[in-house]
Amino acid sequence: MKNTIRTSLTAGLLVLSMSSVFAAAPERTECIAPAKPGGGFDLTCKLLQVSLQETGQITTPMRVTYMPGGVGAVAYNAIIAQRPAEAGTLVAYSGGSLLNLSQGKFGRYSVDDVKWLAAIGTDYGMVAVRDDAPWKTLGELMEAMKQDPTKVVVGAGASIGSQDWMKTALLAREAGIDPRKMRYVAFEGGGEPVTALLGNHIQVVSGDMSEMVPHLQSGKMRVLAVMADKRLPGELAQIPTAKEQGFNVEWPIIRGYYLGPKVSDADYQWWEDAFKKLVTTKEFQQQRDMRGLFEFNMFGSELDAYVKKQVATYREQAKSFGLAK
């Protein structure tokens, strides 16, 4: 009898233990894009939304919601303070989010206050102009800015100190231009500066390569340089790098997702396993390629360490421009 009780108790504890380790798929899923529709955060959420559905990892479509403000600051604060334990809610982030974190722009919260979950692709910084612009190369554009910085208006999806500003500032410094003399117009999200460029309200867009792919296909814009270590593959191979044009600037931008700080370890593990499966599928890879992203897969503790190292690197770059302490 005692053995029977002991066996039953052991089995019960095992079931309890197993249930705490393995979580089921969340009933409802949501991806928060921390900007208005049309930019890189929107792209990141929709990539996940479509891929999870196509591969059958979730049965109810993932909801995409928009929470603009501070290139991720509003969403970061909301998920920590108001929705910290929602297992089904992911928030998109990019290298720009990490740069802002490095400068203390997310308020009282730091890089340690969320659960960094997955990186599923990388993008690269770029500089683009209208197709009818007078500058055919990056060198010609920088020379025009050097002669008179007030005559070339640069627009981007965030404020001074953001990654889009930083890309142009690094190029300007390489060209011998004081970045503080640049005419820079800040928008919210990646879609608005493209609209302004096409409307001829600004002359240059500093942004991300993935955001430009649809516009390049329309023939209305021309990318003067991509900030990658080498030319990109496929149709984008015709675009020269900044480095090969004499400007030693690279700006890779990882894209991924984080969870609230109080999401359980079991739910976190479910998502980590789901992402590891997802990135191996042809459905996901096709969706990633369609959005102009390039392969970069990192998850869990490895990603957590990478993110924290990246934030420290960005802090040093920001200090060199007097943007961080």
PDB file of N, CA and C in Angstrom, residues 56-99:
ATOM      1  N   GLY A  56       1.560  26.836 -39.478  1.00  0.00           N
ATOM      2  CA  GLY A  56       0.640  26.143 -38.584  1.00  0.00           C
ATOM      3  C   GLY A  56       1.055  26.126 -37.123  1.00  0.00           C
ATOM      4  N   GLN A  57       2.017  26.984 -36.729  1.00  0.00           N
ATOM      5  CA  GLN A  57       2.438  26.994 -35.326  1.00  0.00           C
ATOM      6  C   GLN A  57       1.384  27.635 -34.424  1.00  0.00           C
ATOM      7  N   ILE A  58       0.544  28.485 -35.013  1.00  0.00           N
ATOM      8  CA  ILE A  58      -0.621  28.990 -34.299  1.00  0.00           C
ATOM      9  C   ILE A  58      -1.839  28.803 -35.195  1.00  0.00           C
ATOM     10  N   THR A  59      -2.990  28.637 -34.590  1.00  0.00           N
ATOM     11  CA  THR A  59      -4.212  28.399 -35.374  1.00  0.00           C
ATOM     12  C   THR A  59      -5.060  29.658 -35.516  1.00  0.00           C
ATOM     13  N   THR A  60      -4.971  30.564 -34.552  1.00  0.00           N
ATOM     14  CA  THR A  60      -5.695  31.834 -34.633  1.00  0.00           C
ATOM     15  C   THR A  60      -4.718  32.913 -35.074  1.00  0.00           C
ATOM     16  N   PRO A  61      -5.067  33.705 -36.069  1.00  0.00           N
ATOM     17  CA  PRO A  61      -4.116  34.706 -36.588  1.00  0.00           C
ATOM     18  C   PRO A  61      -3.584  35.643 -35.506  1.00  0.00           C
ATOM     19  N   MET A  62      -2.308  35.934 -35.607  1.00  0.00           N
ATOM     20  CA  MET A  62      -1.674  36.883 -34.690  1.00  0.00           C
ATOM     21  C   MET A  62      -2.159  38.296 -35.008  1.00  0.00           C
ATOM     22  N   ARG A  63      -2.451  39.039 -33.968  1.00  0.00           N
ATOM     23  CA  ARG A  63      -2.875  40.426 -34.128  1.00  0.00           C
ATOM     24  C   ARG A  63      -1.643  41.329 -34.151  1.00  0.00           C
ATOM     25  N   VAL A  64      -1.632  42.294 -35.060  1.00  0.00           N
ATOM     26  CA  VAL A  64      -0.569  43.299 -35.092  1.00  0.00           C
ATOM     27  C   VAL A  64      -1.168  44.624 -34.653  1.00  0.00           C
ATOM     28  N   THR A  65      -0.574  45.234 -33.626  1.00  0.00           N
ATOM     29  CA  THR A  65      -1.045  46.522 -33.145  1.00  0.00           C
ATOM     30  C   THR A  65       0.112  47.524 -33.179  1.00  0.00           C
ATOM     31  N   TYR A  66      -0.248  48.797 -33.210  1.00  0.00           N
ATOM     32  CA  TYR A  66       0.751  49.858 -33.363  1.00  0.00           C
ATOM     33  C   TYR A  66       0.772  50.733 -32.120  1.00  0.00           C
ATOM     34  N   MET A  67       1.971  50.974 -31.616  1.00  0.00           N
ATOM     35  CA  MET A  67       2.144  51.770 -30.409  1.00  0.00           C
ATOM     36  C   MET A  67       3.306  52.737 -30.632  1.00  0.00           C
ATOM     37  N   PRO A  68       3.079  53.779 -31.457  1.00  0.00           N
ATOM     38  CA  PRO A  68       4.173  54.695 -31.782  1.00  0.00           C
ATOM     39  C   PRO A  68       4.606  55.523 -30.587  1.00  0.00           C
ATOM     40  N   GLY A  69       5.832  56.026 -30.692  1.00  0.00           N
ATOM     41  CA  GLY A  69       6.344  56.911 -29.655  1.00  0.00           C
ATOM     42  C   GLY A  69       7.763  56.595 -29.254  1.00  0.00           C
ATOM     43  N   GLY A  70       8.677  57.517 -29.565  1.00  0.00           N
ATOM     44  CA  GLY A  70      10.052  57.388 -29.080  1.00  0.00           C
ATOM     45  C   GLY A  70      10.820  56.228 -29.646  1.00  0.00           C
ATOM     46  N   VAL A  71      10.504  55.793 -30.860  1.00  0.00           N
ATOM     47  CA  VAL A  71      11.186  54.659 -31.501  1.00  0.00           C
ATOM     48  C   VAL A  71      11.245  53.459 -30.561  1.00  0.00           C
ATOM     49  N   GLY A  72      10.118  53.172 -29.955  1.00  0.00           N
ATOM     50  CA  GLY A  72      10.027  51.998 -29.095  1.00  0.00           C
ATOM     51  C   GLY A  72       9.883  52.298 -27.625  1.00  0.00           C
ATOM     52  N   ALA A  73      10.097  53.547 -27.218  1.00  0.00           N
ATOM     53  CA  ALA A  73      10.086  53.881 -25.796  1.00  0.00           C
ATOM     54  C   ALA A  73       8.703  53.687 -25.174  1.00  0.00           C
ATOM     55  N   VAL A  74       7.657  54.125 -25.864  1.00  0.00           N
ATOM     56  CA  VAL A  74       6.302  54.003 -25.330  1.00  0.00           C
ATOM     57  C   VAL A  74       5.940  52.528 -25.148  1.00  0.00           C
ATOM     58  N   ALA A  75       6.216  51.716 -26.149  1.00  0.00           N
ATOM     59  CA  ALA A  75       5.911  50.288 -26.070  1.00  0.00           C
ATOM     60  C   ALA A  75       6.730  49.607 -24.978  1.00  0.00           C
ATOM     61  N   TYR A  76       7.991  49.974 -24.851  1.00  0.00           N
ATOM     62  CA  TYR A  76       8.887  49.380 -23.848  1.00  0.00           C
ATOM     63  C   TYR A  76       8.346  49.642 -22.446  1.00  0.00           C
ATOM     64  N   ASN A  77       7.956  50.890 -22.213  1.00  0.00           N
ATOM     65  CA  ASN A  77       7.409  51.253 -20.905  1.00  0.00           C
ATOM     66  C   ASN A  77       6.070  50.566 -20.646  1.00  0.00           C
ATOM     67  N   ALA A  78       5.237  50.463 -21.679  1.00  0.00           N
ATOM     68  CA  ALA A  78       3.908  49.862 -21.517  1.00  0.00           C
ATOM     69  C   ALA A  78       4.004  48.377 -21.191  1.00  0.00           C
ATOM     70  N   ILE A  79       4.892  47.673 -21.877  1.00  0.00           N
ATOM     71  CA  ILE A  79       4.964  46.225 -21.673  1.00  0.00           C
ATOM     72  C   ILE A  79       5.540  45.913 -20.292  1.00  0.00           C
ATOM     73  N   ILE A  80       6.446  46.744 -19.797  1.00  0.00           N
ATOM     74  CA  ILE A  80       7.057  46.507 -18.486  1.00  0.00           C
ATOM     75  C   ILE A  80       6.096  46.900 -17.360  1.00  0.00           C
ATOM     76  N   ALA A  81       5.494  48.064 -17.492  1.00  0.00           N
ATOM     77  CA  ALA A  81       4.705  48.606 -16.390  1.00  0.00           C
ATOM     78  C   ALA A  81       3.264  48.110 -16.366  1.00  0.00           C
ATOM     79  N   GLN A  82       2.677  47.842 -17.543  1.00  0.00           N
ATOM     80  CA  GLN A  82       1.251  47.543 -17.609  1.00  0.00           C
ATOM     81  C   GLN A  82       0.928  46.115 -18.058  1.00  0.00           C
ATOM     82  N   ARG A  83       1.816  45.506 -18.854  1.00  0.00           N
ATOM     83  CA  ARG A  83       1.499  44.192 -19.421  1.00  0.00           C
ATOM     84  C   ARG A  83       2.689  43.239 -19.302  1.00  0.00           C
ATOM     85  N   PRO A  84       3.303  43.133 -18.148  1.00  0.00           N
ATOM     86  CA  PRO A  84       4.578  42.416 -18.037  1.00  0.00           C
ATOM     87  C   PRO A  84       4.489  40.903 -18.133  1.00  0.00           C
ATOM     88  N   ALA A  85       3.298  40.324 -17.950  1.00  0.00           N
ATOM     89  CA  ALA A  85       3.193  38.858 -17.870  1.00  0.00           C
ATOM     90  C   ALA A  85       2.391  38.249 -19.014  1.00  0.00           C
ATOM     91  N   GLU A  86       2.144  38.995 -20.089  1.00  0.00           N
ATOM     92  CA  GLU A  86       1.343  38.495 -21.202  1.00  0.00           C
ATOM     93  C   GLU A  86       2.173  37.566 -22.085  1.00  0.00           C
ATOM     94  N   ALA A  87       1.916  36.280 -21.952  1.00  0.00           N
ATOM     95  CA  ALA A  87       2.735  35.277 -22.648  1.00  0.00           C
ATOM     96  C   ALA A  87       2.589  35.349 -24.166  1.00  0.00           C
ATOM     97  N   GLY A  88       1.447  35.837 -24.644  1.00  0.00           N
ATOM     98  CA  GLY A  88       1.217  35.868 -26.089  1.00  0.00           C
ATOM     99  C   GLY A  88       1.615  37.160 -26.752  1.00  0.00           C
ATOM    100  N   THR A  89       2.117  38.134 -25.988  1.00  0.00           N
ATOM    101  CA  THR A  89       2.416  39.458 -26.536  1.00  0.00           C
ATOM    102  C   THR A  89       3.914  39.636 -26.743  1.00  0.00           C
ATOM    103  N   LEU A  90       4.298  39.782 -28.006  1.00  0.00           N
ATOM    104  CA  LEU A  90       5.681  40.066 -28.367  1.00  0.00           C
ATOM    105  C   LEU A  90       5.775  41.513 -28.828  1.00  0.00           C
ATOM    106  N   VAL A  91       6.936  42.112 -28.632  1.00  0.00           N
ATOM    107  CA  VAL A  91       7.173  43.472 -29.112  1.00  0.00           C
ATOM    108  C   VAL A  91       8.362  43.432 -30.065  1.00  0.00           C
ATOM    109  N   ALA A  92       8.208  44.080 -31.225  1.00  0.00           N
ATOM    110  CA  ALA A  92       9.299  44.129 -32.199  1.00  0.00           C
ATOM    111  C   ALA A  92      10.346  45.150 -31.752  1.00  0.00           C
ATOM    112  N   TYR A  93      11.596  44.828 -31.997  1.00  0.00           N
ATOM    113  CA  TYR A  93      12.674  45.781 -31.737  1.00  0.00           C
ATOM    114  C   TYR A  93      13.660  45.740 -32.890  1.00  0.00           C
ATOM    115  N   SER A  94      14.514  46.744 -32.930  1.00  0.00           N
ATOM    116  CA  SER A  94      15.563  46.790 -33.949  1.00  0.00           C
ATOM    117  C   SER A  94      16.833  47.328 -33.315  1.00  0.00           C
ATOM    118  N   GLY A  95      17.871  47.436 -34.120  1.00  0.00           N
ATOM    119  CA  GLY A  95      19.092  48.062 -33.634  1.00  0.00           C
ATOM    120  C   GLY A  95      18.834  49.481 -33.152  1.00  0.00           C
ATOM    121  N   GLY A  96      17.846  50.155 -33.758  1.00  0.00           N
ATOM    122  CA  GLY A  96      17.500  51.510 -33.332  1.00  0.00           C
ATOM    123  C   GLY A  96      16.964  51.541 -31.921  1.00  0.00           C
ATOM    124  N   SER A  97      16.202  50.520 -31.555  1.00  0.00           N
ATOM    125  CA  SER A  97      15.710  50.417 -30.179  1.00  0.00           C
ATOM    126  C   SER A  97      16.888  50.301 -29.215  1.00  0.00           C
ATOM    127  N   LEU A  98      17.864  49.486 -29.576  1.00  0.00           N
ATOM    128  CA  LEU A  98      19.020  49.266 -28.706  1.00  0.00           C
ATOM    129  C   LEU A  98      19.865  50.530 -28.591  1.00  0.00           C
ATOM    130  N   LEU A  99      19.972  51.275 -29.688  1.00  0.00           N
ATOM    131  CA  LEU A  99      20.707  52.533 -29.656  1.00  0.00           C
ATOM    132  C   LEU A  99      20.049  53.520 -28.695  1.00  0.00           C
TER     133      LEU A  99
END
